Tab-separated table of C-alpha atoms and ligand atoms in Angstrom:
chain	number	residue	atom	x	y	z
O	1	MET	CA	0.156	-0.247	-0.192
O	2	SER	CA	0.970	2.954	-0.829
O	3	SER	CA	0.535	6.801	-1.346
O	4	HIS	CA	2.977	7.731	-4.091
O	5	PRO	CA	4.385	11.050	-4.122
O	6	THR	CA	4.543	12.375	-7.840
O	7	SER	CA	5.940	15.218	-9.310
O	8	ALA	CA	4.528	15.080	-12.511
O	9	LEU	CA	1.601	16.754	-13.988
O	10	MET	CA	-1.467	14.836	-13.919
O	11	ILE	CA	-3.236	15.471	-17.218
O	12	SER	CA	-6.856	13.697	-17.523
O	13	VAL	CA	-9.652	14.801	-20.210
O	14	SER	CA	-11.295	16.933	-17.215
O	15	GLY	CA	-8.185	19.201	-16.410
O	16	ILE	CA	-4.888	19.082	-15.023
O	17	ARG	CA	-3.702	18.362	-11.391
O	18	GLY	CA	-0.451	18.721	-9.905
O	19	VAL	CA	1.512	19.492	-6.524
O	20	ILE	CA	1.973	23.412	-6.476
O	21	GLY	CA	5.323	24.833	-7.315
O	22	SER	CA	6.685	21.673	-8.754
O	23	ALA	CA	4.301	20.036	-11.143
O	24	LEU	CA	1.560	22.896	-11.305
O	25	THR	CA	2.758	25.922	-12.136
O	26	PRO	CA	1.300	29.533	-13.352
O	27	GLY	CA	2.992	28.670	-16.624
O	28	ASN	CA	1.397	25.117	-17.439
O	29	ALA	CA	-1.818	26.454	-15.857
O	30	LEU	CA	-1.721	29.587	-18.365
O	31	ASP	CA	-1.159	27.018	-21.416
O	32	PHE	CA	-4.090	24.474	-20.389
O	33	VAL	CA	-6.029	27.390	-19.533
O	34	GLN	CA	-5.289	28.948	-23.058
O	35	ALA	CA	-6.161	25.744	-24.914
O	36	TYR	CA	-9.383	25.463	-23.487
O	37	ALA	CA	-10.242	28.813	-24.452
O	38	THR	CA	-8.794	28.092	-27.871
O	39	TYR	CA	-11.491	25.052	-27.847
O	40	LEU	CA	-14.174	27.298	-27.060
O	41	LYS	CA	-13.763	29.922	-29.559
O	42	GLN	CA	-14.237	27.589	-32.439
O	43	ASN	CA	-17.717	28.043	-31.912
O	44	ASN	CA	-17.680	31.520	-29.981
O	45	LEU	CA	-15.450	34.450	-30.912
O	46	LYS	CA	-15.849	35.990	-27.401
O	47	PRO	CA	-16.936	33.035	-25.025
O	48	THR	CA	-18.163	33.333	-20.880
O	49	ILE	CA	-16.081	31.635	-19.212
O	50	LEU	CA	-17.226	31.132	-15.550
O	51	LEU	CA	-14.515	31.209	-12.548
O	52	ALA	CA	-14.487	29.633	-9.301
O	53	ARG	CA	-12.324	28.255	-6.662
O	54	ASP	CA	-11.937	26.506	-3.474
O	55	THR	CA	-10.299	27.673	-0.366
O	56	ARG	CA	-6.304	27.159	-0.927
O	57	PRO	CA	-3.731	29.231	-0.454
O	58	SER	CA	-2.783	28.482	-3.808
O	59	GLY	CA	-6.284	29.757	-5.264
O	60	ASP	CA	-5.685	33.030	-5.564
O	61	MET	CA	-2.159	32.244	-7.511
O	62	MET	CA	-3.872	30.338	-9.999
O	63	ARG	CA	-6.554	32.708	-10.269
O	64	HIS	CA	-4.667	35.175	-11.615
O	65	ALA	CA	-2.553	33.095	-13.963
O	66	THR	CA	-6.266	31.492	-15.474
O	67	ILE	CA	-7.609	35.282	-15.702
O	68	ALA	CA	-4.384	36.125	-17.344
O	69	GLY	CA	-4.684	33.150	-20.136
O	70	LEU	CA	-8.611	33.930	-20.573
O	71	MET	CA	-7.975	37.798	-20.826
O	72	ALA	CA	-5.230	37.178	-23.630
O	73	SER	CA	-7.408	34.806	-25.387
O	74	GLY	CA	-10.239	37.102	-25.569
O	75	CYS	CA	-12.630	35.733	-22.931
O	76	LYS	CA	-15.275	37.108	-20.992
O	77	ILE	CA	-14.531	36.242	-17.433
O	78	VAL	CA	-17.244	36.034	-14.672
O	79	ASP	CA	-15.510	35.232	-11.385
O	80	LEU	CA	-17.840	33.667	-8.845
O	81	GLY	CA	-15.237	33.825	-5.986
O	82	ILE	CA	-14.759	30.779	-3.707
O	83	VAL	CA	-17.757	28.457	-4.293
O	84	SER	CA	-18.034	25.010	-4.147
O	85	THR	CA	-17.849	22.821	-7.319
O	86	PRO	CA	-21.785	21.989	-7.752
O	87	THR	CA	-22.295	26.047	-6.899
O	88	LEU	CA	-20.098	27.181	-10.056
O	89	GLN	CA	-21.662	23.937	-11.934
O	90	PHE	CA	-25.341	25.161	-11.234
O	91	ALA	CA	-24.757	28.266	-12.244
O	92	ILE	CA	-22.927	27.487	-15.869
O	93	PRO	CA	-26.228	27.107	-17.504
O	94	ARG	CA	-28.301	29.462	-15.225
O	95	LEU	CA	-25.768	32.373	-16.559
O	96	GLY	CA	-25.722	31.281	-20.103
O	97	ALA	CA	-22.196	30.666	-20.023
O	98	ASP	CA	-20.172	28.506	-23.004
O	99	GLY	CA	-18.457	27.028	-19.925
O	100	ALA	CA	-15.863	27.436	-16.651
O	101	ILE	CA	-12.934	26.963	-15.007
O	102	CYS	CA	-12.899	25.508	-10.946
O	103	ILE	CA	-9.778	25.589	-9.378
O	104	THR	CA	-9.815	23.152	-7.152
O	105	ALA	CA	-7.866	19.583	-6.188
O	106	SER	CA	-11.266	18.411	-4.735
O	107	HIS	CA	-10.120	15.814	-2.072
O	108	ASN	CA	-6.563	15.796	-2.152
O	109	PRO	CA	-4.281	17.362	0.201
O	110	VAL	CA	-3.410	21.417	0.559
O	111	GLU	CA	0.007	20.760	-1.419
O	112	TRP	CA	-2.144	19.943	-4.184
O	113	ASN	CA	-4.360	21.755	-6.849
O	114	ALA	CA	-6.176	21.497	-10.091
O	115	LEU	CA	-8.302	23.619	-12.856
O	116	LYS	CA	-11.277	21.288	-13.954
O	117	PHE	CA	-13.331	22.156	-17.283
O	118	PHE	CA	-17.043	22.113	-17.767
O	119	GLN	CA	-19.624	22.215	-20.340
O	120	PRO	CA	-22.141	24.711	-21.164
O	121	SER	CA	-24.641	22.201	-19.474
O	122	GLY	CA	-22.741	21.860	-16.579
O	123	MET	CA	-21.507	18.380	-16.894
O	124	TYR	CA	-17.218	17.731	-17.025
O	125	LEU	CA	-16.261	18.248	-20.249
O	126	ASP	CA	-16.473	14.704	-21.965
O	127	ARG	CA	-13.776	11.963	-23.500
O	128	ALA	CA	-13.835	13.789	-26.982
O	129	GLN	CA	-13.913	17.301	-25.781
O	130	GLY	CA	-11.288	16.691	-23.029
O	131	GLY	CA	-9.050	15.260	-25.308
O	132	GLU	CA	-9.656	17.942	-27.967
O	133	VAL	CA	-8.516	20.557	-25.085
O	134	ILE	CA	-5.251	18.094	-24.392
O	135	ARG	CA	-4.503	18.458	-28.014
O	136	LEU	CA	-4.650	22.035	-28.070
O	137	TYR	CA	-2.042	22.309	-24.885
O	138	ASN	CA	0.185	19.624	-26.427
O	139	GLU	CA	-0.150	21.782	-30.012
O	140	LYS	CA	0.451	25.110	-27.936
O	141	ASN	CA	-0.754	27.024	-30.736
O	142	PHE	CA	-3.275	28.980	-29.075
O	143	ALA	CA	-5.745	31.744	-29.413
O	144	CYS	CA	-4.229	35.199	-28.321
O	145	GLY	CA	-5.340	38.283	-29.009
O	146	SER	CA	-3.619	41.534	-29.617
O	147	TRP	CA	-4.330	44.485	-27.645
O	148	ALA	CA	-7.584	45.249	-29.377
O	149	ASP	CA	-9.037	42.111	-28.619
O	150	MET	CA	-8.619	41.686	-24.368
O	151	GLY	CA	-11.131	39.511	-22.851
O	152	SER	CA	-13.106	41.298	-19.956
O	153	LEU	CA	-13.222	40.079	-15.993
O	154	GLU	CA	-16.244	40.932	-13.810
O	155	THR	CA	-17.344	39.106	-10.200
O	156	ASP	CA	-21.110	37.991	-9.434
O	157	GLU	CA	-22.143	36.825	-6.068
O	158	SER	CA	-25.685	35.574	-6.748
O	159	SER	CA	-24.042	31.960	-7.584
O	160	ILE	CA	-24.655	30.787	-3.778
O	161	GLU	CA	-28.278	32.150	-3.237
O	162	ALA	CA	-29.217	30.724	-6.424
O	163	HIS	CA	-28.078	27.294	-5.546
O	164	LEU	CA	-29.643	27.414	-2.311
O	165	GLU	CA	-33.026	28.490	-3.746
O	166	LYS	CA	-32.915	25.612	-6.580
O	167	ILE	CA	-32.152	23.035	-3.208
O	168	MET	CA	-35.049	24.494	-1.344
O	169	SER	CA	-37.362	24.165	-4.314
O	170	LEU	CA	-36.922	20.697	-4.666
O	171	VAL	CA	-37.094	19.557	-1.384
O	172	ASP	CA	-40.209	19.320	1.455
O	173	VAL	CA	-38.670	21.748	3.393
O	174	GLU	CA	-42.020	21.900	5.978
O	175	LYS	CA	-41.550	18.479	6.543
O	176	ILE	CA	-37.878	19.077	6.868
O	177	ARG	CA	-38.358	21.906	9.361
O	178	ALA	CA	-40.909	20.410	11.398
O	179	ARG	CA	-38.034	17.596	12.600
O	180	ARG	CA	-35.796	20.466	14.177
O	181	PHE	CA	-32.709	18.805	13.443
O	182	GLN	CA	-29.671	19.030	15.452
O	183	VAL	CA	-26.789	18.717	12.832
O	184	VAL	CA	-22.623	18.930	13.040
O	185	LEU	CA	-21.392	19.797	9.580
O	186	ASP	CA	-17.307	19.632	9.053
O	187	GLY	CA	-16.824	22.060	6.185
O	188	CYS	CA	-13.009	21.108	6.094
O	189	CYS	CA	-12.108	24.449	6.144
O	190	GLY	CA	-13.163	24.302	2.253
O	191	ALA	CA	-15.565	25.629	-0.199
O	192	GLY	CA	-18.581	23.348	1.180
O	193	ALA	CA	-18.382	25.651	4.456
O	194	THR	CA	-19.984	29.140	2.297
O	195	ILE	CA	-23.177	27.449	1.449
O	196	SER	CA	-23.865	24.239	3.679
O	197	PRO	CA	-24.010	25.774	6.818
O	198	LEU	CA	-26.789	28.340	5.391
O	199	LEU	CA	-28.750	25.871	3.626
O	200	LEU	CA	-29.134	23.743	7.115
O	201	GLU	CA	-30.436	27.132	9.182
O	202	ARG	CA	-32.821	27.534	6.507
O	203	LEU	CA	-34.289	23.955	6.705
O	204	GLY	CA	-34.834	24.817	10.151
O	205	CYS	CA	-31.751	22.656	11.972
O	206	ASP	CA	-29.765	23.764	15.012
O	207	VAL	CA	-26.356	23.728	13.072
O	208	THR	CA	-22.911	23.048	14.792
O	209	VAL	CA	-20.106	23.555	12.153
O	210	ILE	CA	-16.883	22.533	12.981
O	211	ASN	CA	-13.762	23.280	10.267
O	212	GLY	CA	-16.059	26.207	8.838
O	213	GLU	CA	-13.319	28.964	8.356
O	214	LEU	CA	-12.298	29.240	4.928
O	215	THR	CA	-8.800	29.445	4.824
O	216	GLY	CA	-7.762	26.333	2.956
O	217	ILE	CA	-5.512	24.731	5.798
O	218	PHE	CA	-7.337	21.687	5.615
O	219	PRO	CA	-7.879	19.970	9.379
O	220	HIS	CA	-7.368	16.429	8.105
O	221	ASN	CA	-6.943	15.248	5.090
O	222	PRO	CA	-10.238	16.153	3.026
O	223	GLU	CA	-11.105	12.806	1.306
O	224	PRO	CA	-14.491	12.186	3.111
O	225	LEU	CA	-13.084	8.549	4.339
O	226	ASN	CA	-14.288	7.349	7.365
O	227	GLU	CA	-10.243	6.861	8.676
O	228	ASN	CA	-10.457	11.021	8.269
O	229	LEU	CA	-13.809	11.892	10.042
O	230	GLY	CA	-12.939	11.105	13.600
O	231	GLN	CA	-13.784	14.693	14.483
O	232	LEU	CA	-16.926	14.774	12.710
O	233	ALA	CA	-18.091	11.618	14.622
O	234	ASN	CA	-16.837	12.936	18.164
O	235	ALA	CA	-18.560	16.203	17.680
O	236	VAL	CA	-21.832	13.962	16.644
O	237	LYS	CA	-21.530	12.023	19.827
O	238	MET	CA	-20.496	15.377	22.356
O	239	HIS	CA	-23.307	17.680	20.595
O	240	GLY	CA	-26.410	14.512	20.682
O	241	ALA	CA	-26.794	14.865	17.151
O	242	ASP	CA	-29.427	13.515	14.678
O	243	ILE	CA	-27.180	13.498	12.119
O	244	GLY	CA	-23.111	14.430	11.032
O	245	PHE	CA	-22.103	15.201	7.469
O	246	ALA	CA	-18.437	15.840	5.825
O	247	HIS	CA	-17.739	17.634	2.752
O	248	ASP	CA	-14.375	17.490	0.678
O	249	ALA	CA	-12.511	20.924	-0.111
O	250	ASP	CA	-14.911	21.422	-3.397
O	251	ALA	CA	-17.868	19.861	-1.777
O	252	ASP	CA	-19.088	17.721	-4.343
O	253	ARG	CA	-19.077	15.239	-1.709
O	254	VAL	CA	-20.501	14.310	1.242
O	255	ALA	CA	-19.974	11.551	4.197
O	256	ILE	CA	-22.666	10.980	6.803
O	257	ALA	CA	-22.268	10.174	10.373
O	258	THR	CA	-25.524	8.481	12.294
O	259	ASP	CA	-26.835	9.945	15.494
O	260	GLY	CA	-24.530	8.306	17.896
O	261	GLY	CA	-21.189	9.149	16.088
O	262	GLU	CA	-21.178	6.034	13.389
O	263	LEU	CA	-19.044	6.889	10.112
O	264	ILE	CA	-21.163	4.721	7.356
O	265	GLY	CA	-18.404	4.980	4.905
O	266	GLU	CA	-18.645	6.695	1.838
O	267	ASP	CA	-20.522	4.823	-0.416
O	268	TYR	CA	-23.265	4.910	1.492
O	269	SER	CA	-24.171	8.325	1.167
O	270	LEU	CA	-25.255	7.197	-2.324
O	271	VAL	CA	-27.378	4.409	-1.213
O	272	TRP	CA	-29.132	6.687	1.005
O	273	ALA	CA	-29.987	8.466	-1.804
O	274	VAL	CA	-31.115	5.640	-4.017
O	275	ALA	CA	-32.972	4.469	-1.438
O	276	HIS	CA	-34.948	7.809	-0.458
O	277	VAL	CA	-35.252	8.549	-4.217
O	278	LEU	CA	-36.540	5.378	-5.765
O	279	LYS	CA	-39.595	4.646	-2.584
O	280	ASN	CA	-40.394	8.024	-1.594
O	281	ARG	CA	-39.560	10.611	-4.770
O	282	ARG	CA	-39.283	8.568	-8.153
O	283	LYS	CA	-38.965	5.199	-9.523
O	284	GLY	CA	-36.669	5.257	-12.629
O	285	PRO	CA	-32.939	3.779	-13.488
O	286	VAL	CA	-30.122	4.233	-11.250
O	287	VAL	CA	-26.723	4.718	-13.018
O	288	THR	CA	-23.137	4.365	-10.757
O	289	ASN	CA	-19.767	3.568	-11.171
O	290	LEU	CA	-17.937	-0.164	-11.203
O	291	SER	CA	-16.563	0.720	-8.019
O	292	THR	CA	-19.739	1.276	-5.927
O	293	THR	CA	-21.114	-1.077	-3.579
O	294	ARG	CA	-23.626	-3.645	-4.924
O	295	ALA	CA	-26.284	-2.279	-2.096
O	296	VAL	CA	-27.300	0.222	-5.094
O	297	GLU	CA	-28.178	-2.986	-7.258
O	298	THR	CA	-29.912	-4.703	-4.522
O	299	LEU	CA	-32.445	-1.390	-3.761
O	300	ALA	CA	-32.392	-1.145	-7.520
O	301	GLU	CA	-34.103	-4.553	-7.707
O	302	LYS	CA	-36.352	-3.825	-4.561
O	303	TYR	CA	-38.088	-0.734	-6.454
O	304	GLY	CA	-37.972	-2.799	-9.356
O	305	VAL	CA	-35.931	-0.252	-11.776
O	306	GLU	CA	-32.788	-1.108	-14.102
O	307	CYS	CA	-29.030	-0.158	-12.461
O	308	PHE	CA	-26.451	0.322	-14.957
O	309	ARG	CA	-22.588	0.199	-14.090
O	310	THR	CA	-20.130	2.828	-16.151
O	311	PRO	CA	-16.501	3.264	-15.515
O	312	VAL	CA	-15.660	5.572	-12.854
O	313	GLY	CA	-15.472	9.025	-13.093
O	314	ASP	CA	-18.394	11.971	-12.626
O	315	ALA	CA	-18.656	12.764	-16.759
O	316	ASN	CA	-19.252	8.971	-17.427
O	317	VAL	CA	-21.834	8.458	-14.710
O	318	SER	CA	-23.796	11.602	-15.414
O	319	GLY	CA	-23.475	10.930	-19.118
O	320	LYS	CA	-25.064	8.044	-18.591
O	321	MET	CA	-27.886	9.635	-16.568
O	322	LEU	CA	-28.421	12.045	-19.035
O	323	ASP	CA	-28.665	9.211	-21.953
O	324	ILE	CA	-31.209	7.220	-20.146
O	325	GLY	CA	-33.310	9.564	-17.878
O	326	ALA	CA	-31.943	8.095	-14.655
O	327	ALA	CA	-34.013	8.744	-11.642
O	328	ILE	CA	-30.428	8.782	-9.730
O	329	GLY	CA	-26.915	8.131	-9.196
O	330	GLY	CA	-23.576	8.686	-8.415
O	331	GLU	CA	-20.350	7.418	-7.203
O	332	GLY	CA	-19.509	5.181	-3.941
O	333	ASN	CA	-16.578	8.495	-2.997
O	334	GLY	CA	-19.786	10.224	-1.485
O	335	GLY	CA	-20.770	11.650	-4.777
O	336	VAL	CA	-24.423	11.979	-5.194
O	337	ILE	CA	-26.351	12.753	-8.479
O	338	TRP	CA	-29.734	13.813	-8.226
O	339	PRO	CA	-30.426	15.041	-11.547
O	340	GLU	CA	-33.441	17.432	-10.749
O	341	MET	CA	-30.889	19.294	-9.222
O	342	GLN	CA	-27.908	18.823	-12.207
O	343	LEU	CA	-26.090	15.989	-13.629
O	344	GLY	CA	-23.065	16.518	-11.568
O	345	ARG	CA	-21.994	15.575	-8.084
O	346	ASP	CA	-23.667	18.082	-5.561
O	347	GLY	CA	-22.862	17.218	-2.124
O	348	ILE	CA	-24.846	20.135	-0.695
O	349	ALA	CA	-28.474	19.342	-2.491
O	350	ALA	CA	-27.265	16.061	-1.110
O	351	ILE	CA	-27.957	17.091	2.386
O	352	ALA	CA	-31.332	17.895	1.891
O	353	LEU	CA	-32.064	14.962	0.226
O	354	MET	CA	-30.807	13.118	3.263
O	355	LEU	CA	-32.653	15.448	5.655
O	356	GLU	CA	-35.755	14.408	3.567
O	357	PHE	CA	-35.600	11.038	3.885
O	358	LEU	CA	-35.402	11.203	7.683
O	359	ALA	CA	-38.229	13.437	7.696
O	360	VAL	CA	-40.299	11.948	5.669
O	361	GLU	CA	-40.009	8.323	7.160
O	362	GLY	CA	-39.705	9.306	10.564
O	363	LYS	CA	-37.252	7.503	11.679
O	364	THR	CA	-33.570	8.191	13.160
O	365	ALA	CA	-30.431	8.030	10.943
O	366	SER	CA	-29.229	4.839	12.584
O	367	GLN	CA	-32.765	3.267	12.294
O	368	ILE	CA	-32.576	4.087	8.506
O	369	ASP	CA	-28.727	2.818	8.193
O	370	GLY	CA	-29.759	-0.311	9.652
O	371	GLU	CA	-32.668	-0.781	7.131
O	372	LEU	CA	-30.345	-0.335	4.221
O	373	PRO	CA	-28.680	-2.914	2.873
O	374	ARG	CA	-25.175	-3.501	3.895
O	375	TYR	CA	-22.184	-5.388	2.177
O	376	ALA	CA	-17.958	-4.848	3.048
O	377	ILE	CA	-16.275	-2.952	0.835
O	378	LEU	CA	-12.528	-2.482	1.270
O	379	LYS	CA	-10.334	-0.263	-0.613
O	380	THR	CA	-6.391	-0.426	-1.380
O	381	THR	CA	-3.778	1.014	-3.314
O	382	HIS	CA	-0.656	-1.257	-4.536
O	383	GLU	CA	2.428	-0.399	-6.141
O	384	PHE	CA	2.214	-1.551	-9.736
O	385	PRO	CA	4.561	-0.899	-12.605
O	386	LYS	CA	2.182	1.130	-15.834
O	387	GLU	CA	3.234	-0.832	-18.100
O	388	ARG	CA	2.833	-4.179	-16.994
O	389	VAL	CA	-0.826	-3.481	-15.753
O	390	PRO	CA	-2.589	-5.053	-18.962
O	391	GLN	CA	-0.621	-8.682	-18.045
O	392	LEU	CA	-2.245	-8.586	-14.428
O	393	ILE	CA	-5.315	-7.904	-15.948
O	394	GLN	CA	-4.930	-10.960	-18.198
O	395	TRP	CA	-3.412	-13.177	-15.620
O	396	LEU	CA	-6.262	-12.500	-13.291
O	397	LYS	CA	-8.898	-12.932	-15.923
O	398	SER	CA	-7.306	-16.499	-16.878
O	399	LYS	CA	-7.135	-17.603	-13.373
O	400	GLU	CA	-10.540	-16.664	-12.435
O	401	LYS	CA	-12.693	-18.906	-14.696
O	402	ASN	CA	-15.973	-18.536	-12.497
O	403	ALA	CA	-16.353	-14.881	-12.862
O	404	THR	CA	-18.454	-12.488	-14.966
O	405	VAL	CA	-15.925	-10.264	-16.758
O	406	ASP	CA	-16.457	-6.715	-17.167
O	407	GLU	CA	-13.069	-4.920	-18.655
O	408	ARG	CA	-14.442	-1.350	-19.694
O	409	ASP	CA	-12.296	0.321	-16.982
O	410	GLY	CA	-9.905	-2.116	-15.698
O	411	LEU	CA	-11.187	-5.448	-14.466
O	412	ARG	CA	-14.172	-5.796	-12.692
O	413	LEU	CA	-14.708	-9.342	-12.225
O	414	SER	CA	-18.258	-10.447	-10.222
O	415	PHE	CA	-18.943	-13.860	-8.872
O	416	SER	CA	-22.392	-15.989	-8.197
O	417	ASP	CA	-22.298	-15.367	-4.001
O	418	GLY	CA	-22.334	-11.477	-4.821
O	419	THR	CA	-18.748	-10.783	-4.356
O	420	TRP	CA	-16.824	-8.545	-6.636
O	421	ILE	CA	-13.520	-7.190	-7.157
O	422	HIS	CA	-12.476	-4.248	-9.539
O	423	VAL	CA	-8.720	-3.772	-10.346
O	424	ARG	CA	-8.088	-0.601	-12.168
O	425	SER	CA	-4.698	0.867	-12.842
O	426	SER	CA	-4.138	4.953	-11.866
O	427	GLY	CA	-4.028	7.423	-14.934
O	428	THR	CA	-0.892	8.909	-13.923
O	429	GLU	CA	0.491	6.724	-10.689
O	430	PRO	CA	2.549	3.435	-10.537
O	431	ILE	CA	-0.218	1.806	-8.747
O	432	VAL	CA	-3.332	-0.149	-9.217
O	433	ARG	CA	-6.577	0.291	-7.004
O	434	LEU	CA	-8.104	-2.935	-5.792
O	435	ILE	CA	-11.820	-2.181	-5.071
O	436	LEU	CA	-13.395	-5.023	-3.594
O	437	GLU	CA	-16.884	-6.276	-1.627
O	438	ALA	CA	-17.699	-9.270	-0.087
O	439	GLU	CA	-21.082	-10.066	1.959
O	440	THR	CA	-19.246	-9.857	5.514
O	441	ARG	CA	-16.398	-8.012	6.431
O	442	GLU	CA	-14.621	-11.362	7.243
O	443	LYS	CA	-14.545	-12.673	3.849
O	444	ALA	CA	-13.836	-9.079	2.524
O	445	LEU	CA	-10.661	-9.384	4.244
O	446	ARG	CA	-9.899	-13.008	2.842
O	447	VAL	CA	-10.747	-12.069	-0.531
O	448	GLN	CA	-8.808	-9.159	-0.092
O	449	LYS	CA	-5.257	-10.750	1.278
O	450	THR	CA	-5.473	-13.195	-1.647
O	451	PHE	CA	-5.802	-10.630	-4.398
O	452	ALA	CA	-3.340	-8.364	-2.796
O	453	GLU	CA	-0.389	-11.044	-2.473
O	454	GLU	CA	-0.993	-12.088	-6.060
O	455	ILE	CA	-0.508	-8.251	-7.294
O	456	GLU	CA	2.547	-7.643	-4.901
O	457	SER	CA	3.835	-11.074	-6.177
O	458	LEU	CA	3.193	-10.270	-9.875
O	459	ALA	CA	4.478	-6.244	-9.163
O	460	GLY	CA	8.573	-8.086	-8.390
O	461	ALA	CA	7.722	-10.975	-10.985
O	462	TRP	CA	8.512	-9.822	-14.287
W	1	MG	MG1	-14.133	17.061	-4.653
């Protein structure tokens, strides 16, 4: 297991990511921004591009590099300031923008930052669009205006209020208010702290905010995994709260602590959302990625709807949701995609959905949790040479003859007893991710041990 240190800039179809000062510099940020602007200018000579950032101390430097690139390329920039990624995404179609850039490294620690690029619909760039931006970045032949063709910069402070109003219009506010929930929110000193406390107040909750300062100095690793949320669990216990929520640094994700402070795991935010929407709001197909708990499928079966799986990534899941008119979807990383709100992970809207679930059912969080299907999921990373991953996949496939095979994103093997394993290569680092799930934790640990040993022995075998 490792968290491999990396000095390389990570380039993907949704943007670039790197450690500030080594991989990610104002220079390569500016180039990538100009590549995106050049791409947008193929259809519109003066595109309007929204800009937002999370709270990281490097955000303002990245903002200036981004603004320089967009102005040089003749874009009209509308800066929303420090807001969550879903707040930015919701603003894109509302303000009729041609695209948007979010400066956030999401769940990554403070030394990282990133640029994420969006479509006019508010969705992330898809594979073809992002591929075109990468091609333009590599070509370095950017649209660059003369003195007479400079872009412009303005600010807009309406985005948080607009996002809140939309969420409030979708849920049963009176029912939620009537419960007067005691809620603890861990804002992780990130962008979610700009909006989620306001939402909870408007929903009539008695709110305790921890890590609500917008410093970007994260008090714990911002990925909302159980191991990072001890502070939330303790605060829920100490305040006797009904429920606790934690965001990552840009609040597209949310994780739940039940009354009593039990952390239910980031996969179960989606499980809650699926259970509530299918039971109480709208029956329709469900979409999730190949790495997410099969509790989602169990619920889809229970309510007689189809469940589709896609490769990992918001753009893959939301793209499929759009195609089939899904009722609900998302990823097992705390990312709930609720299409009535928007086709992107929205950790803030997800909070309203969870509270509505409690209110409609008239139950406590631990009662709800106890009634939902639960399996034991384990996620680890293992060092593995990138060029040998295809051999690893072939080997695992040939060995596990009884499994159903899915090779759309690495290798996913599922077995008749419900156990499944998913082996994925990191796009950028010499590691493979092993995600697996079984009926019981004991069994999951046994399966994990077998596969981890095989991966590790193969890592050194060639
Ligand atoms: Mg995030």
